[in-house]
Amino acid sequence: MKICVIGNSHVAALKLGWKRIRSDWTGVAMHFFAAPATEMNALSANGPSLEPTTENLRRYLMLTGGAGMIDLSAFDMVALHGMAFSNRFVRSVYHRYRLIEHADRRGFLISRDTFVEAVKGLLCSSMCWRIHELIIASSGRMPAIICQP
């Protein structure tokens, strides 16, 4: 099984961890493509491939993944990691607002539906979600998302 991991600097921890355990996982190969901060925003779809729209991102893809573009059809699975997709957004909403059933003296009371929509709005505006949607639209594949710590 070939797994493609796409992300920002948070991918480094996964890559280092994989190096430690990969000998235990025969038949599994992981390929990592990473770029710092918001560089991955410069990815665009070209059929089943993701291609950089900037020379800077192309260099990062070459450096981290050995190719100047990502051919999604070469992988059995695609995972996205980091890129501003984090459970800290859930915590930030919950810190300021409380569900009606969790009422206490802190925060404003909101309904469960309002809470869910607020969290969805934050997560779906992330770079990770944009690339998730780009992959689905270009290849029909559903990438896994690994939240950043």
mmCIF file with all atom_site columns, C-alpha atoms in Angstrom:
data_model
loop_
_atom_site.group_PDB
_atom_site.id
_atom_site.type_symbol
_atom_site.label_atom_id
_atom_site.label_alt_id
_atom_site.label_comp_id
_atom_site.label_asym_id
_atom_site.label_entity_id
_atom_site.label_seq_id
_atom_site.pdbx_PDB_ins_code
_atom_site.Cartn_x
_atom_site.Cartn_y
_atom_site.Cartn_z
_atom_site.occupancy
_atom_site.B_iso_or_equiv
_atom_site.pdbx_formal_charge
_atom_site.auth_seq_id
_atom_site.auth_comp_id
_atom_site.auth_asym_id
_atom_site.auth_atom_id
_atom_site.pdbx_PDB_model_num
ATOM 1   C CA . MET A 1 1   ? 0.000   0.000  0.000   1.00 0.00 ? 1   MET A CA 1
ATOM 2   C CA . LYS A 1 2   ? 1.327   3.414  -0.972  1.00 0.00 ? 2   LYS A CA 1
ATOM 3   C CA . ILE A 1 3   ? 0.230   6.315  1.217   1.00 0.00 ? 3   ILE A CA 1
ATOM 4   C CA . CYS A 1 4   ? 0.688   9.966  0.288   1.00 0.00 ? 4   CYS A CA 1
ATOM 5   C CA . VAL A 1 5   ? 0.857   12.464 3.157   1.00 0.00 ? 5   VAL A CA 1
ATOM 6   C CA . ILE A 1 6   ? 0.425   16.134 2.275   1.00 0.00 ? 6   ILE A CA 1
ATOM 7   C CA . GLY A 1 7   ? 0.821   18.935 4.793   1.00 0.00 ? 7   GLY A CA 1
ATOM 8   C CA . ASN A 1 8   ? 2.854   21.687 6.327   1.00 0.00 ? 8   ASN A CA 1
ATOM 9   C CA . SER A 1 9   ? 5.619   21.555 8.953   1.00 0.00 ? 9   SER A CA 1
ATOM 10  C CA . HIS A 1 10  ? 3.509   19.251 11.156  1.00 0.00 ? 10  HIS A CA 1
ATOM 11  C CA . VAL A 1 11  ? 4.307   16.455 8.668   1.00 0.00 ? 11  VAL A CA 1
ATOM 12  C CA . ALA A 1 12  ? 7.867   16.348 10.035  1.00 0.00 ? 12  ALA A CA 1
ATOM 13  C CA . ALA A 1 13  ? 6.726   14.552 13.194  1.00 0.00 ? 13  ALA A CA 1
ATOM 14  C CA . LEU A 1 14  ? 4.875   11.930 11.156  1.00 0.00 ? 14  LEU A CA 1
ATOM 15  C CA . LYS A 1 15  ? 7.861   11.426 8.871   1.00 0.00 ? 15  LYS A CA 1
ATOM 16  C CA . LEU A 1 16  ? 10.284  11.010 11.768  1.00 0.00 ? 16  LEU A CA 1
ATOM 17  C CA . GLY A 1 17  ? 7.914   8.600  13.505  1.00 0.00 ? 17  GLY A CA 1
ATOM 18  C CA . TRP A 1 18  ? 7.442   6.600  10.307  1.00 0.00 ? 18  TRP A CA 1
ATOM 19  C CA . LYS A 1 19  ? 11.208  6.206  9.927   1.00 0.00 ? 19  LYS A CA 1
ATOM 20  C CA . ARG A 1 20  ? 11.285  4.560  13.358  1.00 0.00 ? 20  ARG A CA 1
ATOM 21  C CA . ILE A 1 21  ? 8.544   2.004  12.675  1.00 0.00 ? 21  ILE A CA 1
ATOM 22  C CA . ARG A 1 22  ? 8.477   1.452  8.908   1.00 0.00 ? 22  ARG A CA 1
ATOM 23  C CA . SER A 1 23  ? 10.432  -1.814 9.118   1.00 0.00 ? 23  SER A CA 1
ATOM 24  C CA . ASP A 1 24  ? 7.492   -3.248 11.106  1.00 0.00 ? 24  ASP A CA 1
ATOM 25  C CA . TRP A 1 25  ? 5.081   -2.419 8.261   1.00 0.00 ? 25  TRP A CA 1
ATOM 26  C CA . THR A 1 26  ? 6.184   -4.454 5.271   1.00 0.00 ? 26  THR A CA 1
ATOM 27  C CA . GLY A 1 27  ? 4.137   -3.699 2.207   1.00 0.00 ? 27  GLY A CA 1
ATOM 28  C CA . VAL A 1 28  ? 3.396   -0.126 3.302   1.00 0.00 ? 28  VAL A CA 1
ATOM 29  C CA . ALA A 1 29  ? 5.241   2.823  1.805   1.00 0.00 ? 29  ALA A CA 1
ATOM 30  C CA . MET A 1 30  ? 4.627   6.396  2.907   1.00 0.00 ? 30  MET A CA 1
ATOM 31  C CA . HIS A 1 31  ? 5.555   9.397  0.770   1.00 0.00 ? 31  HIS A CA 1
ATOM 32  C CA . PHE A 1 32  ? 5.570   12.847 2.313   1.00 0.00 ? 32  PHE A CA 1
ATOM 33  C CA . PHE A 1 33  ? 5.009   16.182 0.581   1.00 0.00 ? 33  PHE A CA 1
ATOM 34  C CA . ALA A 1 34  ? 5.322   19.214 2.829   1.00 0.00 ? 34  ALA A CA 1
ATOM 35  C CA . ALA A 1 35  ? 5.822   22.951 2.721   1.00 0.00 ? 35  ALA A CA 1
ATOM 36  C CA . PRO A 1 36  ? 5.882   25.522 5.517   1.00 0.00 ? 36  PRO A CA 1
ATOM 37  C CA . ALA A 1 37  ? 2.958   27.612 6.703   1.00 0.00 ? 37  ALA A CA 1
ATOM 38  C CA . THR A 1 38  ? 0.501   28.400 3.914   1.00 0.00 ? 38  THR A CA 1
ATOM 39  C CA . GLU A 1 39  ? 2.655   27.399 0.920   1.00 0.00 ? 39  GLU A CA 1
ATOM 40  C CA . MET A 1 40  ? 0.290   24.503 0.076   1.00 0.00 ? 40  MET A CA 1
ATOM 41  C CA . ASN A 1 41  ? -2.354  27.082 -0.823  1.00 0.00 ? 41  ASN A CA 1
ATOM 42  C CA . ALA A 1 42  ? -0.476  27.283 -4.130  1.00 0.00 ? 42  ALA A CA 1
ATOM 43  C CA . LEU A 1 43  ? -1.586  23.763 -5.150  1.00 0.00 ? 43  LEU A CA 1
ATOM 44  C CA . SER A 1 44  ? -3.983  23.430 -8.053  1.00 0.00 ? 44  SER A CA 1
ATOM 45  C CA . ALA A 1 45  ? -5.561  20.414 -9.725  1.00 0.00 ? 45  ALA A CA 1
ATOM 46  C CA . ASN A 1 46  ? -4.597  19.119 -13.139 1.00 0.00 ? 46  ASN A CA 1
ATOM 47  C CA . GLY A 1 47  ? -6.555  15.924 -13.656 1.00 0.00 ? 47  GLY A CA 1
ATOM 48  C CA . PRO A 1 48  ? -5.572  13.457 -10.935 1.00 0.00 ? 48  PRO A CA 1
ATOM 49  C CA . SER A 1 49  ? -2.453  15.467 -10.103 1.00 0.00 ? 49  SER A CA 1
ATOM 50  C CA . LEU A 1 50  ? -1.848  18.362 -7.766  1.00 0.00 ? 50  LEU A CA 1
ATOM 51  C CA . GLU A 1 51  ? 0.568   20.873 -9.214  1.00 0.00 ? 51  GLU A CA 1
ATOM 52  C CA . PRO A 1 52  ? 2.231   23.912 -7.671  1.00 0.00 ? 52  PRO A CA 1
ATOM 53  C CA . THR A 1 53  ? 1.383   27.308 -9.044  1.00 0.00 ? 53  THR A CA 1
ATOM 54  C CA . THR A 1 54  ? 4.578   28.810 -7.615  1.00 0.00 ? 54  THR A CA 1
ATOM 55  C CA . GLU A 1 55  ? 8.214   27.898 -8.085  1.00 0.00 ? 55  GLU A CA 1
ATOM 56  C CA . ASN A 1 56  ? 8.695   28.078 -4.327  1.00 0.00 ? 56  ASN A CA 1
ATOM 57  C CA . LEU A 1 57  ? 6.131   25.329 -3.684  1.00 0.00 ? 57  LEU A CA 1
ATOM 58  C CA . ARG A 1 58  ? 7.570   23.222 -6.510  1.00 0.00 ? 58  ARG A CA 1
ATOM 59  C CA . ARG A 1 59  ? 10.968  23.346 -4.773  1.00 0.00 ? 59  ARG A CA 1
ATOM 60  C CA . TYR A 1 60  ? 9.403   22.245 -1.469  1.00 0.00 ? 60  TYR A CA 1
ATOM 61  C CA . LEU A 1 61  ? 7.609   19.343 -3.167  1.00 0.00 ? 61  LEU A CA 1
ATOM 62  C CA . MET A 1 62  ? 10.898  18.265 -4.769  1.00 0.00 ? 62  MET A CA 1
ATOM 63  C CA . LEU A 1 63  ? 12.778  18.576 -1.498  1.00 0.00 ? 63  LEU A CA 1
ATOM 64  C CA . THR A 1 64  ? 10.273  16.690 0.658   1.00 0.00 ? 64  THR A CA 1
ATOM 65  C CA . GLY A 1 65  ? 8.657   14.276 -1.777  1.00 0.00 ? 65  GLY A CA 1
ATOM 66  C CA . GLY A 1 66  ? 11.127  13.927 -4.621  1.00 0.00 ? 66  GLY A CA 1
ATOM 67  C CA . ALA A 1 67  ? 8.736   15.223 -7.279  1.00 0.00 ? 67  ALA A CA 1
ATOM 68  C CA . GLY A 1 68  ? 7.648   18.676 -8.402  1.00 0.00 ? 68  GLY A CA 1
ATOM 69  C CA . MET A 1 69  ? 3.974   17.630 -8.386  1.00 0.00 ? 69  MET A CA 1
ATOM 70  C CA . ILE A 1 70  ? 1.780   15.057 -6.657  1.00 0.00 ? 70  ILE A CA 1
ATOM 71  C CA . ASP A 1 71  ? 0.310   12.339 -8.854  1.00 0.00 ? 71  ASP A CA 1
ATOM 72  C CA . LEU A 1 72  ? -2.611  11.153 -6.734  1.00 0.00 ? 72  LEU A CA 1
ATOM 73  C CA . SER A 1 73  ? -3.189  8.145  -8.988  1.00 0.00 ? 73  SER A CA 1
ATOM 74  C CA . ALA A 1 74  ? 0.160   6.724  -7.846  1.00 0.00 ? 74  ALA A CA 1
ATOM 75  C CA . PHE A 1 75  ? -1.148  6.233  -4.302  1.00 0.00 ? 75  PHE A CA 1
ATOM 76  C CA . ASP A 1 76  ? -3.635  3.924  -2.659  1.00 0.00 ? 76  ASP A CA 1
ATOM 77  C CA . MET A 1 77  ? -4.464  6.467  0.028   1.00 0.00 ? 77  MET A CA 1
ATOM 78  C CA . VAL A 1 78  ? -4.021  10.201 0.590   1.00 0.00 ? 78  VAL A CA 1
ATOM 79  C CA . ALA A 1 79  ? -3.826  11.792 4.025   1.00 0.00 ? 79  ALA A CA 1
ATOM 80  C CA . LEU A 1 80  ? -3.730  15.499 4.849   1.00 0.00 ? 80  LEU A CA 1
ATOM 81  C CA . HIS A 1 81  ? -2.011  16.671 8.005   1.00 0.00 ? 81  HIS A CA 1
ATOM 82  C CA . GLY A 1 82  ? -1.946  20.035 9.739   1.00 0.00 ? 82  GLY A CA 1
ATOM 83  C CA . MET A 1 83  ? -2.569  23.027 7.497   1.00 0.00 ? 83  MET A CA 1
ATOM 84  C CA . ALA A 1 84  ? -4.731  24.836 10.079  1.00 0.00 ? 84  ALA A CA 1
ATOM 85  C CA . PHE A 1 85  ? -7.091  21.922 10.724  1.00 0.00 ? 85  PHE A CA 1
ATOM 86  C CA . SER A 1 86  ? -7.023  21.507 14.488  1.00 0.00 ? 86  SER A CA 1
ATOM 87  C CA . ASN A 1 87  ? -9.213  20.619 17.413  1.00 0.00 ? 87  ASN A CA 1
ATOM 88  C CA . ARG A 1 88  ? -8.009  23.833 19.054  1.00 0.00 ? 88  ARG A CA 1
ATOM 89  C CA . PHE A 1 89  ? -10.717 25.581 17.013  1.00 0.00 ? 89  PHE A CA 1
ATOM 90  C CA . VAL A 1 90  ? -13.334 23.477 18.779  1.00 0.00 ? 90  VAL A CA 1
ATOM 91  C CA . ARG A 1 91  ? -11.784 24.430 22.110  1.00 0.00 ? 91  ARG A CA 1
ATOM 92  C CA . SER A 1 92  ? -11.676 28.115 21.187  1.00 0.00 ? 92  SER A CA 1
ATOM 93  C CA . VAL A 1 93  ? -15.386 28.165 20.402  1.00 0.00 ? 93  VAL A CA 1
ATOM 94  C CA . TYR A 1 94  ? -16.214 26.206 23.552  1.00 0.00 ? 94  TYR A CA 1
ATOM 95  C CA . HIS A 1 95  ? -14.037 28.502 25.674  1.00 0.00 ? 95  HIS A CA 1
ATOM 96  C CA . ARG A 1 96  ? -16.075 31.543 24.684  1.00 0.00 ? 96  ARG A CA 1
ATOM 97  C CA . TYR A 1 97  ? -19.506 29.956 24.296  1.00 0.00 ? 97  TYR A CA 1
ATOM 98  C CA . ARG A 1 98  ? -21.275 27.250 26.255  1.00 0.00 ? 98  ARG A CA 1
ATOM 99  C CA . LEU A 1 99  ? -23.929 24.875 25.123  1.00 0.00 ? 99  LEU A CA 1
ATOM 100 C CA . ILE A 1 100 ? -27.181 25.450 26.913  1.00 0.00 ? 100 ILE A CA 1
ATOM 101 C CA . GLU A 1 101 ? -26.837 22.088 28.673  1.00 0.00 ? 101 GLU A CA 1
ATOM 102 C CA . HIS A 1 102 ? -23.353 23.063 29.921  1.00 0.00 ? 102 HIS A CA 1
ATOM 103 C CA . ALA A 1 103 ? -24.366 26.409 31.364  1.00 0.00 ? 103 ALA A CA 1
ATOM 104 C CA . ASP A 1 104 ? -22.105 27.922 33.987  1.00 0.00 ? 104 ASP A CA 1
ATOM 105 C CA . ARG A 1 105 ? -21.009 31.440 34.796  1.00 0.00 ? 105 ARG A CA 1
ATOM 106 C CA . ARG A 1 106 ? -18.517 31.601 31.903  1.00 0.00 ? 106 ARG A CA 1
ATOM 107 C CA . GLY A 1 107 ? -19.350 32.219 28.295  1.00 0.00 ? 107 GLY A CA 1
ATOM 108 C CA . PHE A 1 108 ? -22.487 32.942 26.354  1.00 0.00 ? 108 PHE A CA 1
ATOM 109 C CA . LEU A 1 109 ? -25.135 30.267 25.957  1.00 0.00 ? 109 LEU A CA 1
ATOM 110 C CA . ILE A 1 110 ? -25.720 28.874 22.480  1.00 0.00 ? 110 ILE A CA 1
ATOM 111 C CA . SER A 1 111 ? -27.599 25.920 21.063  1.00 0.00 ? 111 SER A CA 1
ATOM 112 C CA . ARG A 1 112 ? -25.870 22.703 19.993  1.00 0.00 ? 112 ARG A CA 1
ATOM 113 C CA . ASP A 1 113 ? -26.742 23.463 16.344  1.00 0.00 ? 113 ASP A CA 1
ATOM 114 C CA . THR A 1 114 ? -25.137 26.905 16.578  1.00 0.00 ? 114 THR A CA 1
ATOM 115 C CA . PHE A 1 115 ? -22.022 25.412 18.173  1.00 0.00 ? 115 PHE A CA 1
ATOM 116 C CA . VAL A 1 116 ? -21.703 22.796 15.408  1.00 0.00 ? 116 VAL A CA 1
ATOM 117 C CA . GLU A 1 117 ? -22.115 25.422 12.675  1.00 0.00 ? 117 GLU A CA 1
ATOM 118 C CA . ALA A 1 118 ? -19.504 27.685 14.295  1.00 0.00 ? 118 ALA A CA 1
ATOM 119 C CA . VAL A 1 119 ? -16.973 24.852 14.483  1.00 0.00 ? 119 VAL A CA 1
ATOM 120 C CA . LYS A 1 120 ? -17.732 23.721 10.925  1.00 0.00 ? 120 LYS A CA 1
ATOM 121 C CA . GLY A 1 121 ? -17.230 27.271 9.706   1.00 0.00 ? 121 GLY A CA 1
ATOM 122 C CA . LEU A 1 122 ? -13.798 27.465 11.307  1.00 0.00 ? 122 LEU A CA 1
ATOM 123 C CA . LEU A 1 123 ? -12.601 24.054 10.151  1.00 0.00 ? 123 LEU A CA 1
ATOM 124 C CA . CYS A 1 124 ? -14.010 24.352 6.638   1.00 0.00 ? 124 CYS A CA 1
ATOM 125 C CA . SER A 1 125 ? -12.201 27.639 6.100   1.00 0.00 ? 125 SER A CA 1
ATOM 126 C CA . SER A 1 126 ? -8.803  25.996 6.689   1.00 0.00 ? 126 SER A CA 1
ATOM 127 C CA . MET A 1 127 ? -6.168  25.373 4.048   1.00 0.00 ? 127 MET A CA 1
ATOM 128 C CA . CYS A 1 128 ? -6.475  21.663 4.791   1.00 0.00 ? 128 CYS A CA 1
ATOM 129 C CA . TRP A 1 129 ? -10.163 21.655 3.916   1.00 0.00 ? 129 TRP A CA 1
ATOM 130 C CA . ARG A 1 130 ? -9.520  23.573 0.687   1.00 0.00 ? 130 ARG A CA 1
ATOM 131 C CA . ILE A 1 131 ? -7.008  20.926 -0.407  1.00 0.00 ? 131 ILE A CA 1
ATOM 132 C CA . HIS A 1 132 ? -9.387  18.172 0.745   1.00 0.00 ? 132 HIS A CA 1
ATOM 133 C CA . GLU A 1 133 ? -12.067 19.584 -1.565  1.00 0.00 ? 133 GLU A CA 1
ATOM 134 C CA . LEU A 1 134 ? -9.528  20.045 -4.378  1.00 0.00 ? 134 LEU A CA 1
ATOM 135 C CA . ILE A 1 135 ? -8.545  16.358 -4.174  1.00 0.00 ? 135 ILE A CA 1
ATOM 136 C CA . ILE A 1 136 ? -12.165 15.189 -4.197  1.00 0.00 ? 136 ILE A CA 1
ATOM 137 C CA . ALA A 1 137 ? -13.032 17.407 -7.166  1.00 0.00 ? 137 ALA A CA 1
ATOM 138 C CA . SER A 1 138 ? -9.978  16.429 -9.210  1.00 0.00 ? 138 SER A CA 1
ATOM 139 C CA . SER A 1 139 ? -9.684  12.725 -8.443  1.00 0.00 ? 139 SER A CA 1
ATOM 140 C CA . GLY A 1 140 ? -12.918 11.620 -6.795  1.00 0.00 ? 140 GLY A CA 1
ATOM 141 C CA . ARG A 1 141 ? -10.859 10.290 -3.890  1.00 0.00 ? 141 ARG A CA 1
ATOM 142 C CA . MET A 1 142 ? -11.662 10.958 -0.246  1.00 0.00 ? 142 MET A CA 1
ATOM 143 C CA . PRO A 1 143 ? -8.479  11.929 1.603   1.00 0.00 ? 143 PRO A CA 1
ATOM 144 C CA . ALA A 1 144 ? -8.109  11.236 5.299   1.00 0.00 ? 144 ALA A CA 1
ATOM 145 C CA . ILE A 1 145 ? -7.514  14.225 7.555   1.00 0.00 ? 145 ILE A CA 1
ATOM 146 C CA . ILE A 1 146 ? -5.110  14.054 10.484  1.00 0.00 ? 146 ILE A CA 1
ATOM 147 C CA . CYS A 1 147 ? -5.597  17.050 12.771  1.00 0.00 ? 147 CYS A CA 1
ATOM 148 C CA . GLN A 1 148 ? -2.600  19.080 13.754  1.00 0.00 ? 148 GLN A CA 1
ATOM 149 C CA . PRO A 1 149 ? -1.754  18.967 17.444  1.00 0.00 ? 149 PRO A CA 1
#
